[in-house]
PDB file of C-alpha atoms and ligand atoms in Angstrom:
ATOM      1  CA  MET A   6      81.715 136.978 121.996  1.00 47.00           C
ATOM      2  CA  VAL A   7      82.289 135.182 118.697  1.00 55.00           C
ATOM      3  CA  GLN A   8      79.049 134.479 116.850  1.00 67.00           C
ATOM      4  CA  ALA A   9      78.519 130.709 116.459  1.00 67.00           C
ATOM      5  CA  THR A  10      76.204 130.804 113.417  1.00 70.00           C
ATOM      6  CA  PRO A  11      78.695 132.037 110.753  1.00 66.00           C
ATOM      7  CA  LEU A  12      81.299 129.596 112.046  1.00 58.00           C
ATOM      8  CA  LEU A  13      78.852 126.713 111.801  1.00 62.00           C
ATOM      9  CA  LEU A  14      77.899 127.832 108.293  1.00 60.00           C
ATOM     10  CA  VAL A  15      81.543 127.862 107.162  1.00 59.00           C
ATOM     11  CA  LEU A  16      82.083 124.436 108.725  1.00 52.00           C
ATOM     12  CA  PHE A  17      78.971 123.104 107.003  1.00 52.00           C
ATOM     13  CA  LEU A  18      80.050 124.482 103.593  1.00 53.00           C
ATOM     14  CA  ALA A  19      83.555 123.054 104.039  1.00 55.00           C
ATOM     15  CA  LEU A  20      82.091 119.625 104.784  1.00 47.00           C
ATOM     16  CA  VAL A  21      79.763 119.788 101.755  1.00 51.00           C
ATOM     17  CA  ALA A  22      82.644 120.890  99.492  1.00 54.00           C
ATOM     18  CA  HIS A  23      84.819 118.047 100.790  1.00 52.00           C
ATOM     19  CA  GLY A  24      82.005 115.557 100.191  1.00 54.00           C
ATOM     20  CA  LEU A  25      81.616 116.756  96.610  1.00 54.00           C
ATOM     21  CA  ALA A  26      85.367 116.717  95.962  1.00 66.00           C
ATOM     22  CA  VAL A  27      85.975 113.108  97.127  1.00 89.00           C
ATOM     23  CA  LYS A  28      86.569 111.083  93.981  1.00 94.00           C
ATOM     24  CA  LYS A  29      84.782 107.763  93.680  1.00 95.00           C
ATOM     25  CA  CYS A  30      86.184 104.609  92.127  1.00 97.00           C
ATOM     26  CA  SER A  31      84.135 103.247  89.225  1.00 97.00           C
ATOM     27  CA  LEU A  32      84.579  99.738  87.814  1.00 98.00           C
ATOM     28  CA  THR A  33      83.273 100.583  84.361  1.00 98.00           C
ATOM     29  CA  GLY A  34      85.871 100.980  81.631  1.00 98.00           C
ATOM     30  CA  ARG A  35      89.142  99.496  80.389  1.00 98.00           C
ATOM     31  CA  TRP A  36      91.828  98.240  82.752  1.00 98.00           C
ATOM     32  CA  VAL A  37      95.340  96.785  82.464  1.00 98.00           C
ATOM     33  CA  ASN A  38      97.074  94.744  85.154  1.00 98.00           C
ATOM     34  CA  ASP A  39     100.679  94.140  86.212  1.00 98.00           C
ATOM     35  CA  LEU A  40     100.932  91.119  83.873  1.00 98.00           C
ATOM     36  CA  GLY A  41      99.763  93.168  80.882  1.00 98.00           C
ATOM     37  CA  SER A  42      96.306  91.584  80.794  1.00 98.00           C
ATOM     38  CA  ASN A  43      93.441  93.784  79.585  1.00 98.00           C
ATOM     39  CA  MET A  44      89.939  93.847  80.975  1.00 98.00           C
ATOM     40  CA  THR A  45      86.837  95.751  79.917  1.00 98.00           C
ATOM     41  CA  ILE A  46      83.859  96.175  82.222  1.00 98.00           C
ATOM     42  CA  THR A  47      80.953  97.347  80.119  1.00 96.00           C
ATOM     43  CA  THR A  48      78.033  97.702  82.494  1.00 89.00           C
ATOM     44  CA  VAL A  49      77.350  97.771  86.232  1.00 96.00           C
ATOM     45  CA  ASN A  50      73.598  97.555  86.845  1.00 97.00           C
ATOM     46  CA  GLY A  51      71.534  98.913  89.751  1.00 96.00           C
ATOM     47  CA  ASN A  52      72.064  95.731  91.767  1.00 97.00           C
ATOM     48  CA  GLY A  53      75.837  95.882  91.278  1.00 98.00           C
ATOM     49  CA  ALA A  54      75.926  93.030  88.752  1.00 98.00           C
ATOM     50  CA  PHE A  55      78.449  93.598  85.971  1.00 98.00           C
ATOM     51  CA  ALA A  56      79.794  91.965  82.824  1.00 98.00           C
ATOM     52  CA  GLY A  57      82.704  92.385  80.491  1.00 98.00           C
ATOM     53  CA  SER A  58      85.597  90.716  78.738  1.00 98.00           C
ATOM     54  CA  TYR A  59      89.136  89.682  79.694  1.00 98.00           C
ATOM     55  CA  HIS A  60      92.188  89.356  77.464  1.00 98.00           C
ATOM     56  CA  THR A  61      94.875  87.627  79.510  1.00 99.00           C
ATOM     57  CA  ALA A  62      98.535  88.197  78.631  1.00 98.00           C
ATOM     58  CA  VAL A  63      99.562  84.817  80.039  1.00 98.00           C
ATOM     59  CA  THR A  64      98.228  81.278  80.255  1.00 98.00           C
ATOM     60  CA  ALA A  65      99.032  78.122  82.206  1.00 98.00           C
ATOM     61  CA  THR A  66      98.194  76.122  79.065  1.00 98.00           C
ATOM     62  CA  SER A  67      99.742  75.771  75.608  1.00 98.00           C
ATOM     63  CA  ASN A  68      96.480  76.944  74.014  1.00 98.00           C
ATOM     64  CA  GLU A  69      96.111  80.068  71.898  1.00 98.00           C
ATOM     65  CA  ILE A  70      94.806  82.898  74.093  1.00 98.00           C
ATOM     66  CA  LYS A  71      91.325  84.204  73.270  1.00 98.00           C
ATOM     67  CA  VAL A  72      89.246  87.006  74.761  1.00 98.00           C
ATOM     68  CA  SER A  73      87.003  85.523  77.471  1.00 98.00           C
ATOM     69  CA  PRO A  74      83.807  86.660  79.182  1.00 98.00           C
ATOM     70  CA  LEU A  75      83.613  87.813  82.783  1.00 98.00           C
ATOM     71  CA  GLN A  76      80.702  88.244  85.151  1.00 98.00           C
ATOM     72  CA  GLY A  77      80.834  89.924  88.516  1.00 98.00           C
ATOM     73  CA  SER A  78      79.155  91.589  91.408  1.00 98.00           C
ATOM     74  CA  MET A  79      79.946  94.839  93.227  1.00 98.00           C
ATOM     75  CA  GLN A  80      78.940  95.647  96.804  1.00 97.00           C
ATOM     76  CA  LYS A  81      76.302  98.381  96.930  1.00 95.00           C
ATOM     77  CA  SER A  82      76.148  99.013 100.684  1.00 92.00           C
ATOM     78  CA  PRO A  83      76.411 102.696 101.753  1.00 86.00           C
ATOM     79  CA  ASN A  84      79.490 101.814 103.843  1.00 89.00           C
ATOM     80  CA  GLN A  85      81.540 101.373 100.669  1.00 86.00           C
ATOM     81  CA  LYS A  86      82.205 105.155 100.561  1.00 91.00           C
ATOM     82  CA  GLY A  87      83.140 105.248  96.877  1.00 95.00           C
ATOM     83  CA  GLN A  88      85.728 102.477  97.163  1.00 97.00           C
ATOM     84  CA  PRO A  89      83.612  99.362  96.620  1.00 97.00           C
ATOM     85  CA  THR A  90      84.517  95.714  97.053  1.00 98.00           C
ATOM     86  CA  PHE A  91      83.739  93.346  94.196  1.00 98.00           C
ATOM     87  CA  GLY A  92      84.236  89.873  92.793  1.00 98.00           C
ATOM     88  CA  PHE A  93      84.157  88.439  89.295  1.00 98.00           C
ATOM     89  CA  THR A  94      84.613  85.176  87.471  1.00 99.00           C
ATOM     90  CA  VAL A  95      86.397  84.688  84.159  1.00 99.00           C
ATOM     91  CA  ASN A  96      85.204  81.612  82.262  1.00 98.00           C
ATOM     92  CA  TRP A  97      88.154  81.049  79.930  1.00 98.00           C
ATOM     93  CA  SER A  98      87.009  80.381  76.391  1.00 98.00           C
ATOM     94  CA  PHE A  99      90.292  78.732  75.325  1.00 98.00           C
ATOM     95  CA  SER A 100      90.932  76.408  78.298  1.00 98.00           C
ATOM     96  CA  ASP A 101      89.102  74.203  80.811  1.00 98.00           C
ATOM     97  CA  SER A 102      89.846  76.610  83.634  1.00 98.00           C
ATOM     98  CA  ILE A 103      87.966  79.183  85.675  1.00 98.00           C
ATOM     99  CA  THR A 104      89.411  82.143  87.580  1.00 99.00           C
ATOM    100  CA  VAL A 105      87.690  84.003  90.404  1.00 99.00           C
ATOM    101  CA  PHE A 106      88.930  87.450  91.378  1.00 99.00           C
ATOM    102  CA  THR A 107      88.028  89.384  94.510  1.00 98.00           C
ATOM    103  CA  GLY A 108      89.130  92.903  95.253  1.00 98.00           C
ATOM    104  CA  GLN A 109      88.494  96.534  96.034  1.00 98.00           C
ATOM    105  CA  CYS A 110      88.341  99.610  93.822  1.00 98.00           C
ATOM    106  CA  PHE A 111      90.512 102.325  95.431  1.00 98.00           C
ATOM    107  CA  VAL A 112      91.317 105.943  94.680  1.00 98.00           C
ATOM    108  CA  ASP A 113      95.016 106.317  95.535  1.00 97.00           C
ATOM    109  CA  GLU A 114      96.822 109.341  97.011  1.00 97.00           C
ATOM    110  CA  TYR A 115      97.216 110.873  93.531  1.00 97.00           C
ATOM    111  CA  GLY A 116      93.510 110.508  92.715  1.00 97.00           C
ATOM    112  CA  LYS A 117      94.185 107.522  90.427  1.00 97.00           C
ATOM    113  CA  GLU A 118      91.778 104.587  90.435  1.00 98.00           C
ATOM    114  CA  VAL A 119      93.350 101.201  91.179  1.00 98.00           C
ATOM    115  CA  LEU A 120      91.874  97.722  91.562  1.00 98.00           C
ATOM    116  CA  LYS A 121      93.681  95.589  94.123  1.00 98.00           C
ATOM    117  CA  THR A 122      92.726  91.951  93.596  1.00 99.00           C
ATOM    118  CA  MET A 123      93.455  88.393  94.589  1.00 99.00           C
ATOM    119  CA  TRP A 124      92.597  85.446  92.372  1.00 99.00           C
ATOM    120  CA  LEU A 125      92.206  81.686  92.361  1.00 99.00           C
ATOM    121  CA  LEU A 126      92.773  79.897  89.051  1.00 99.00           C
ATOM    122  CA  ARG A 127      91.197  76.457  88.999  1.00 98.00           C
ATOM    123  CA  SER A 128      92.530  74.168  86.299  1.00 98.00           C
ATOM    124  CA  ARG A 129      90.894  70.903  85.314  1.00 98.00           C
ATOM    125  CA  VAL A 130      92.728  67.774  86.392  1.00 98.00           C
ATOM    126  CA  GLU A 131      92.134  64.251  85.131  1.00 98.00           C
ATOM    127  CA  ASN A 132      91.287  62.662  88.481  1.00 98.00           C
ATOM    128  CA  ILE A 133      90.751  63.369  92.170  1.00 98.00           C
ATOM    129  CA  LYS A 134      94.267  62.308  93.059  1.00 98.00           C
ATOM    130  CA  ASN A 135      95.529  65.363  91.200  1.00 98.00           C
ATOM    131  CA  ASP A 136      93.166  67.782  92.948  1.00 98.00           C
ATOM    132  CA  TRP A 137      95.976  69.028  95.213  1.00 98.00           C
ATOM    133  CA  LYS A 138      97.725  70.714  92.291  1.00 98.00           C
ATOM    134  CA  ALA A 139      94.674  72.117  90.536  1.00 98.00           C
ATOM    135  CA  THR A 140      94.486  75.607  92.081  1.00 98.00           C
ATOM    136  CA  ARG A 141      96.872  78.518  91.693  1.00 98.00           C
ATOM    137  CA  VAL A 142      96.605  81.702  93.754  1.00 98.00           C
ATOM    138  CA  GLY A 143      97.930  85.189  93.140  1.00 99.00           C
ATOM    139  CA  THR A 144      97.373  88.910  93.153  1.00 99.00           C
ATOM    140  CA  ASN A 145      96.867  91.445  90.382  1.00 99.00           C
ATOM    141  CA  VAL A 146      96.803  95.242  90.424  1.00 98.00           C
ATOM    142  CA  PHE A 147      94.767  96.935  87.709  1.00 98.00           C
ATOM    143  CA  THR A 148      95.020 100.557  86.594  1.00 98.00           C
ATOM    144  CA  ARG A 149      92.722 102.340  84.204  1.00 98.00           C
ATOM    145  CA  LEU A 150      93.745 102.281  80.530  1.00 96.00           C
ATOM    146  CA  GLN A 151      93.929 105.895  79.449  1.00 83.00           C
ATOM    147  CA  THR A 152      91.800 106.781  76.453  1.00 72.00           C
ATOM    148  CA  GLN A 153      93.566 108.568  73.549  1.00 64.00           C
ATOM    149  CA  GLU A 154      92.718 112.253  73.343  1.00 61.00           C
TER     150      GLU A 154
HETATM  151  C1  BTN B  17      94.382  79.363  81.668  1.00 87.76           C
HETATM  152  O1  BTN B  17      95.615  79.467  81.609  1.00 87.76           O
HETATM  153  O2  BTN B  17      93.824  78.247  81.774  1.00 87.76           O
HETATM  154  C2  BTN B  17      93.498  80.555  81.557  1.00 87.76           C
HETATM  155  C3  BTN B  17      94.205  81.857  81.669  1.00 87.76           C
HETATM  156  C4  BTN B  17      94.552  82.207  83.099  1.00 87.76           C
HETATM  157  C5  BTN B  17      95.207  83.551  83.220  1.00 87.76           C
HETATM  158  C6  BTN B  17      95.544  83.915  84.643  1.00 87.76           C
HETATM  159  S1  BTN B  17      94.122  84.318  85.622  1.00 87.76           S
HETATM  160  C7  BTN B  17      95.107  85.007  86.875  1.00 87.76           C
HETATM  161  C8  BTN B  17      96.272  85.698  86.216  1.00 87.76           C
HETATM  162  N1  BTN B  17      95.950  87.078  85.904  1.00 87.76           N
HETATM  163  C9  BTN B  17      95.915  87.312  84.612  1.00 87.76           C
HETATM  164  O3  BTN B  17      95.672  88.422  84.114  1.00 87.76           O
HETATM  165  N2  BTN B  17      96.162  86.200  83.935  1.00 87.76           N
HETATM  166  C10 BTN B  17      96.472  85.086  84.813  1.00 87.76           C
END
């Protein structure tokens, strides 16, 4: 009869090794999106709150683009399994607008981290009659900016 104990031990070790090998997605660092915009997330604290800066490549205005601050929050529940959901707000320093992003930090099939997001860009309009045209919606995909070796 086949001994069960060594088999269980091998199974246990395989599971532990798999658990250690699964790469987690981290929000901290420098990112670039499909429009060429750059984003830096400097800190994520113990509660999941984070901050950083955003340099957009495009604008809906005719203003000169400036680096703008962002503030966000990442889900900390154990169910996130290393691929956390998050949201952040960019308060544009060169326009009257605000953008909110929501998304998830994934590790793709090649082990590369990717942020899949959707956003709402709220522009200021002069009066309530123009409210209908004040909000744009879209998606952005961010990949990590590689550091020079
Ligand atoms: C503005 O035009 O009033 C502020 C800049 C908005 C830039 C938008 S936010 C969503 C989209 N993703 C980017 O990286 N840039 C644009």
